[in-house]
N, C-alpha and C. Protein backbone atom coordinates (compact mmCIF):
# COMPACT_ATOMS: atom_id res chain seq x y z
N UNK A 1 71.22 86.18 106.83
CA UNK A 1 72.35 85.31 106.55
C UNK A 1 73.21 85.19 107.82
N UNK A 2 73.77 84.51 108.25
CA UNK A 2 74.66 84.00 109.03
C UNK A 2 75.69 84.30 109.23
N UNK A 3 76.34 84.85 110.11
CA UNK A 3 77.72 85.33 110.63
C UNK A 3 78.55 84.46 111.16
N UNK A 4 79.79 84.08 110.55
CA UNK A 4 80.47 82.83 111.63
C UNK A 4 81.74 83.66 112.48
N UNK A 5 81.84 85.08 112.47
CA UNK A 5 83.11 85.70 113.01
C UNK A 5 83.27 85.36 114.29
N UNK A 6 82.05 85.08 115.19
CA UNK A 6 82.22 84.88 116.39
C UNK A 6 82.51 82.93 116.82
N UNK A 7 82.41 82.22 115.47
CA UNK A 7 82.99 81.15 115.69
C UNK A 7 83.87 80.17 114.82
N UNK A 8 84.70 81.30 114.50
CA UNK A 8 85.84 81.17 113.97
C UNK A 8 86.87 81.63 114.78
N UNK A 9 88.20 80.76 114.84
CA UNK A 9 89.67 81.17 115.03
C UNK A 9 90.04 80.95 114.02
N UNK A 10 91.20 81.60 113.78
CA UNK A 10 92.50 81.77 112.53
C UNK A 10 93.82 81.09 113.32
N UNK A 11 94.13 80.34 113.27
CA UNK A 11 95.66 79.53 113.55
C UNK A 11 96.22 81.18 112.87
N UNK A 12 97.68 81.30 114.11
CA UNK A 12 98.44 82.54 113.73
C UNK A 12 99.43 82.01 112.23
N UNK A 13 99.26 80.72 112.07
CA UNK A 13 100.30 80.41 110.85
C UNK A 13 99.40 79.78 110.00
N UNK A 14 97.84 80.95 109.60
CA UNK A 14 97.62 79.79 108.16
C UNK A 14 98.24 79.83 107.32
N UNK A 15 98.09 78.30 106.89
CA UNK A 15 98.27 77.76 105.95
C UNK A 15 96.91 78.63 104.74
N UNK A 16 97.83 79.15 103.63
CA UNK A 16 97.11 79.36 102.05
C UNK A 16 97.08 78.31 101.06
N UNK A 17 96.52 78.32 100.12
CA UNK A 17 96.45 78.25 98.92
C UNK A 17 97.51 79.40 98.11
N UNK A 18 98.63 78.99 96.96
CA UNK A 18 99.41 79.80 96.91
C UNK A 18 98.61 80.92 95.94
N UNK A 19 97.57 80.21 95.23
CA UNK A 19 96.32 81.43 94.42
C UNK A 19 95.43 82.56 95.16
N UNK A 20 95.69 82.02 96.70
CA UNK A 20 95.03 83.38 97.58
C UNK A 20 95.71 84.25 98.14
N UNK A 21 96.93 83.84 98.26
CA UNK A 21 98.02 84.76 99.28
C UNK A 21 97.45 86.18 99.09
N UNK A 22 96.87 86.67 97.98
CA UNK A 22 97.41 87.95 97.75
C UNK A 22 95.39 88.35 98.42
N UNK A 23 94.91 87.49 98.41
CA UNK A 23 93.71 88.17 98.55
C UNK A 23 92.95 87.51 100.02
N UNK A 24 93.91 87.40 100.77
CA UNK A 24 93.95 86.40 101.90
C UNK A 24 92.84 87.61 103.46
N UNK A 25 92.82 89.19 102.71
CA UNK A 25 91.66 89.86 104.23
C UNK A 25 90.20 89.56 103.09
N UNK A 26 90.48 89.37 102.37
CA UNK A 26 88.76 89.80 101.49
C UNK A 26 88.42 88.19 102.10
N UNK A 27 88.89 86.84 101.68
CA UNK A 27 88.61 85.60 101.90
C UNK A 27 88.26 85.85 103.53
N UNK A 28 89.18 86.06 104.29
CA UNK A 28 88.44 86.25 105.36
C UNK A 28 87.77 86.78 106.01
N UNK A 29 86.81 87.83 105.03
CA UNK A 29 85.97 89.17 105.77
C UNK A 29 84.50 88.62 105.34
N UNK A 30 85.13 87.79 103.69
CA UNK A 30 83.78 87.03 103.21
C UNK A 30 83.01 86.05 103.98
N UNK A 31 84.36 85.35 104.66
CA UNK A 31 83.83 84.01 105.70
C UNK A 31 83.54 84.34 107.10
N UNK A 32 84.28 85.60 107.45
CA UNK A 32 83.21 86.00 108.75
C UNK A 32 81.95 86.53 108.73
N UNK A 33 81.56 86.89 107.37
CA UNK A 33 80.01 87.44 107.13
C UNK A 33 79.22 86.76 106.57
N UNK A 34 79.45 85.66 106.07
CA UNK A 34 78.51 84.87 105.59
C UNK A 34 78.11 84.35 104.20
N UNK A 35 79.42 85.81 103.52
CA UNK A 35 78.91 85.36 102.09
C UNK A 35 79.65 84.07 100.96
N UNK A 36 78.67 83.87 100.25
CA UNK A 36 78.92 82.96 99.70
C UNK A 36 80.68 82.99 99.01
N UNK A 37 81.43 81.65 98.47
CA UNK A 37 82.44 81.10 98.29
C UNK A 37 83.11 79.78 97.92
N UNK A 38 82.33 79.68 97.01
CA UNK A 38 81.41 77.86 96.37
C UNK A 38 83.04 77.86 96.44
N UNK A 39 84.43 78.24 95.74
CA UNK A 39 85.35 77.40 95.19
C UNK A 39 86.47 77.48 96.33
N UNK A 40 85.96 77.96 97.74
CA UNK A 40 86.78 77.86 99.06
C UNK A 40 86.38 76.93 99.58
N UNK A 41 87.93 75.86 100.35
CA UNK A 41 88.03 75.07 101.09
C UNK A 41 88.54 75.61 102.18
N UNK A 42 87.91 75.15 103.54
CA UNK A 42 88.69 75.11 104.74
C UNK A 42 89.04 74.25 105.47
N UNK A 43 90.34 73.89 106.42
CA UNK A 43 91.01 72.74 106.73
C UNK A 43 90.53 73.39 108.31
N UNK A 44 90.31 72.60 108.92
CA UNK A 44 89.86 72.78 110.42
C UNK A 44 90.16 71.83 111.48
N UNK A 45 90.83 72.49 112.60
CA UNK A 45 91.04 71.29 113.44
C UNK A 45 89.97 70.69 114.11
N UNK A 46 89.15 70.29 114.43
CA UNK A 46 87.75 69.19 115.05
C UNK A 46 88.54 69.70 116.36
N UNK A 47 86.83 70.42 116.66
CA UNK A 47 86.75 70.16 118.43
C UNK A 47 86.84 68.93 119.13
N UNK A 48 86.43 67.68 118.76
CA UNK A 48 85.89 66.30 119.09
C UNK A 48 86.36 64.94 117.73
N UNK A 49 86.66 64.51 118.58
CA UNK A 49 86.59 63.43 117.61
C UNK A 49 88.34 62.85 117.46
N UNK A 50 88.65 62.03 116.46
CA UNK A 50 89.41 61.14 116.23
C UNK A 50 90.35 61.82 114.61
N UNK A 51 89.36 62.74 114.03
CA UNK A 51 90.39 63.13 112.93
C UNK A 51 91.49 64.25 113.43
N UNK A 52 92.44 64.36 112.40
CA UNK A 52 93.71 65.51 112.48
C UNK A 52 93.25 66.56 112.36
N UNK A 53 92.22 66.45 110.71
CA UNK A 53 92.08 67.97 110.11
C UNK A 53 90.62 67.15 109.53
N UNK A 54 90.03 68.12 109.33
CA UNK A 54 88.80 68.48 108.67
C UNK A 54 88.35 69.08 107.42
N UNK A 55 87.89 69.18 106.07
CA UNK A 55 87.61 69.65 104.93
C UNK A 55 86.71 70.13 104.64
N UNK A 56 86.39 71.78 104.77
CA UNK A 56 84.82 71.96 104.75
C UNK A 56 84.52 72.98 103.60
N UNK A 57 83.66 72.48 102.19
CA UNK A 57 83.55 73.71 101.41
C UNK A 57 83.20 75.30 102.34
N UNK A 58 83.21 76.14 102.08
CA UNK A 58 83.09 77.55 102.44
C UNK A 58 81.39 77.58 102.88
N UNK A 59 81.05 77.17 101.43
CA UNK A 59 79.12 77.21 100.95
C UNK A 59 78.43 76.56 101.92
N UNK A 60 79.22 74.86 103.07
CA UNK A 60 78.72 74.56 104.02
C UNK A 60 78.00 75.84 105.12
N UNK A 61 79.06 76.15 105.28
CA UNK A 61 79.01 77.37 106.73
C UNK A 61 77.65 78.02 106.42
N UNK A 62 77.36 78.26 105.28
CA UNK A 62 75.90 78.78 105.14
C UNK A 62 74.61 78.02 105.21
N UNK A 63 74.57 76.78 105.31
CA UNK A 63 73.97 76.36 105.49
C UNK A 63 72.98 76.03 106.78
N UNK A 64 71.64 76.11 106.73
CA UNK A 64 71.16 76.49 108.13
C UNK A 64 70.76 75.82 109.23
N UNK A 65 71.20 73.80 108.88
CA UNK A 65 71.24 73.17 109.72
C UNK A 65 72.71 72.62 109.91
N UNK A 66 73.39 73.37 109.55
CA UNK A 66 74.94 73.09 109.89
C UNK A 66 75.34 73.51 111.03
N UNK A 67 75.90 72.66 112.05
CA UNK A 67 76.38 73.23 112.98
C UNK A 67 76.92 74.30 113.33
N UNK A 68 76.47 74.77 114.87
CA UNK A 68 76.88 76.21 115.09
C UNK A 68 78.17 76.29 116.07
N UNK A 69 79.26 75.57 115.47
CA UNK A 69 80.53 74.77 116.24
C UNK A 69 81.59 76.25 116.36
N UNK A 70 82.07 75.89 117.03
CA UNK A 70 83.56 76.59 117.27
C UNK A 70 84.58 76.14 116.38
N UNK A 71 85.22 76.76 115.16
CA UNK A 71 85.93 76.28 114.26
C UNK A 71 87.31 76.94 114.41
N UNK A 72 88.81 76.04 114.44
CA UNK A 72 89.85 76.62 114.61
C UNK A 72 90.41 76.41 112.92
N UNK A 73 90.54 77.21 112.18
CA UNK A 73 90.91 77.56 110.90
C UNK A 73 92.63 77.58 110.50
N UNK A 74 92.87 76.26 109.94
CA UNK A 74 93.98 76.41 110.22
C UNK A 74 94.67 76.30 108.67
N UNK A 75 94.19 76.47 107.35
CA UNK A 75 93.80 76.20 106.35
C UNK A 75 92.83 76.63 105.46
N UNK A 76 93.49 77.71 104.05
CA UNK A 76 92.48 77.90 103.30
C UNK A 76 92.65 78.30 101.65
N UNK A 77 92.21 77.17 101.08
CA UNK A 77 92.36 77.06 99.51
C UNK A 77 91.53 77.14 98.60
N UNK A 78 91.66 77.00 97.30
CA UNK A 78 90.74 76.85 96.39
C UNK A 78 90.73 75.50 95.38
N UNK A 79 89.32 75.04 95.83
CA UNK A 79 89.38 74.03 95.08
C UNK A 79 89.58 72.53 96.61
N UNK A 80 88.69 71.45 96.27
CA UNK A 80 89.04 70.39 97.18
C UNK A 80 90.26 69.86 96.78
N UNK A 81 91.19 69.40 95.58
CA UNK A 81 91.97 69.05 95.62
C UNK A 81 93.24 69.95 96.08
N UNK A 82 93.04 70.92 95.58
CA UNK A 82 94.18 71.78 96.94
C UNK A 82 94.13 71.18 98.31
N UNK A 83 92.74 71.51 98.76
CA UNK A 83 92.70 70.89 100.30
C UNK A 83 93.50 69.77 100.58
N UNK A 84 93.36 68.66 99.67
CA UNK A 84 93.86 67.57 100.40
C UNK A 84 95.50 67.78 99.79
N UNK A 85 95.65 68.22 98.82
CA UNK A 85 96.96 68.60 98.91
C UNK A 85 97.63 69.29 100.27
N UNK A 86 97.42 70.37 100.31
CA UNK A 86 97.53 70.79 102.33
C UNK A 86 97.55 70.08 102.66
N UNK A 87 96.43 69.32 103.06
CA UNK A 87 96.78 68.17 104.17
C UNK A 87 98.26 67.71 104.19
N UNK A 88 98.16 66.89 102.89
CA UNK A 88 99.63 66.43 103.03
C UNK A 88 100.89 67.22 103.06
N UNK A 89 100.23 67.72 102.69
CA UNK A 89 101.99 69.05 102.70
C UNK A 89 102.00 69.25 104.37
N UNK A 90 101.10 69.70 104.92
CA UNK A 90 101.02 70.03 106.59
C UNK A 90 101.46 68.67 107.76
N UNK A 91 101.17 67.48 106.81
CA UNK A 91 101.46 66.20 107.44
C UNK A 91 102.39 65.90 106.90
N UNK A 92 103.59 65.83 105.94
CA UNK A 92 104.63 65.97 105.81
C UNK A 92 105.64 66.93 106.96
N UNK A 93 105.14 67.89 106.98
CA UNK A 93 105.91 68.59 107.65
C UNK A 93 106.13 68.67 109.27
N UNK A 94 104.80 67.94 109.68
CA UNK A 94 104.69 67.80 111.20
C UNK A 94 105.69 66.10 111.29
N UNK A 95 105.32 65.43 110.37
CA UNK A 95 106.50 64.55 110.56
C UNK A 95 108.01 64.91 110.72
N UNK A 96 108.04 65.76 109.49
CA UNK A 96 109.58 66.31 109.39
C UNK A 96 110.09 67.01 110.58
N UNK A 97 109.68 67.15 111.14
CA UNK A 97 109.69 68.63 112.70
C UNK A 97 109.27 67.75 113.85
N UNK A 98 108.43 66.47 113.51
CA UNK A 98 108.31 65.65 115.16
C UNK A 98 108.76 64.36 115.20
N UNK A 99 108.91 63.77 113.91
CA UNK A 99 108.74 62.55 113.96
C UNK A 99 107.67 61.84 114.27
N UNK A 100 106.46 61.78 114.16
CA UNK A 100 105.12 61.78 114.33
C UNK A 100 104.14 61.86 113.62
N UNK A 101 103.13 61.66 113.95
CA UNK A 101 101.92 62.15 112.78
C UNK A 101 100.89 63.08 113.45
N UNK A 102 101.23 63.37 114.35
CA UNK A 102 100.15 64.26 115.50
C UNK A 102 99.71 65.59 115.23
N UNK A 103 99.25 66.12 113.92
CA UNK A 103 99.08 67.12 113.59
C UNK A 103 98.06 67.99 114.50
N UNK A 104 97.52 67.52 114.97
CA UNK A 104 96.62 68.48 116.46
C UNK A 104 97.26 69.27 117.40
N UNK A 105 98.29 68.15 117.88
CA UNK A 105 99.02 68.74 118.96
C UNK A 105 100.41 69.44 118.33
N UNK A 106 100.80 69.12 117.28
CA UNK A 106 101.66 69.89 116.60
C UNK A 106 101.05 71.27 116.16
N UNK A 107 100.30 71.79 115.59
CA UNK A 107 99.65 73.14 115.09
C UNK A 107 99.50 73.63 116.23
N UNK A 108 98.81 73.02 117.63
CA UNK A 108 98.44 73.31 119.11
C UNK A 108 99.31 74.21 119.67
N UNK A 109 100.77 73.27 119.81
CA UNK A 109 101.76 73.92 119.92
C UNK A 109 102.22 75.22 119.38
N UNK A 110 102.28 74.86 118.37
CA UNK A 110 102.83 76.54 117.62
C UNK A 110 102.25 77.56 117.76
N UNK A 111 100.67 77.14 117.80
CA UNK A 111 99.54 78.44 118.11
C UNK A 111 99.97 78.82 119.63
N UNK A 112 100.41 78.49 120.19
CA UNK A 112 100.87 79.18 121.50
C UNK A 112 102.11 79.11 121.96
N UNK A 113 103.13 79.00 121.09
CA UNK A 113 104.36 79.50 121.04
C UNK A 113 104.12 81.15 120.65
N UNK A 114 103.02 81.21 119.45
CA UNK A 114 102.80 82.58 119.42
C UNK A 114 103.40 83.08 117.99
């Protein structure tokens, strides 16, 4: 089975699901080892490309022609409609704080404010 620990980052401010808070090292010990997590979503910023954020069931990552990408994790819920809930809650708020919609370079920022 597949290990993604070595290509995964954690944004220092994820964003939860308010149903995981409490179980927020097991979710991530599961997804650096590989095991399965059919009802986890992850929000990801794209190395490439033109989107903000990204939506990836958990169960993808196991898959064995799925890319072997560098993923910055900035987002993690249960259930896809959570996900896109986040979204908007996270794009609400980068408006509210920039006036903007630039959620890349907004999360960017903060991750190295620290």
């Amino acid at each position: 089975m597949r290990k993604w620990k070595d290509n995964m980052r954690y944004y220092r401010r994820l964003y939860w699901g308010e149903d995981l808070k409490k179980k927020k090292e097991k979710i991530i010990r599961r997804l650096n080892t590989g095991k399965l997590q059919r009802d986890i979503y992850v929000l990801v910023l794209p190395e490439h490309g033109s989107n903000q954020l990204e939506i990836y069931n958990a169960a993808l990552f196991l898959q064995p022609d799925f890319p072997n990408d560098d993923f910055f994790v900035v987002g993690i819920v249960r259930g896809y409609e959570a996900a896109l809930e986040l979204v908007e809650e996270i794009a609400g708020k980068v408006y509210e704080q920039t006036g903007a919609a630039d959620i890349r370079t907004y999360l960017l920022e903060r991750e190295q404010e620290g």
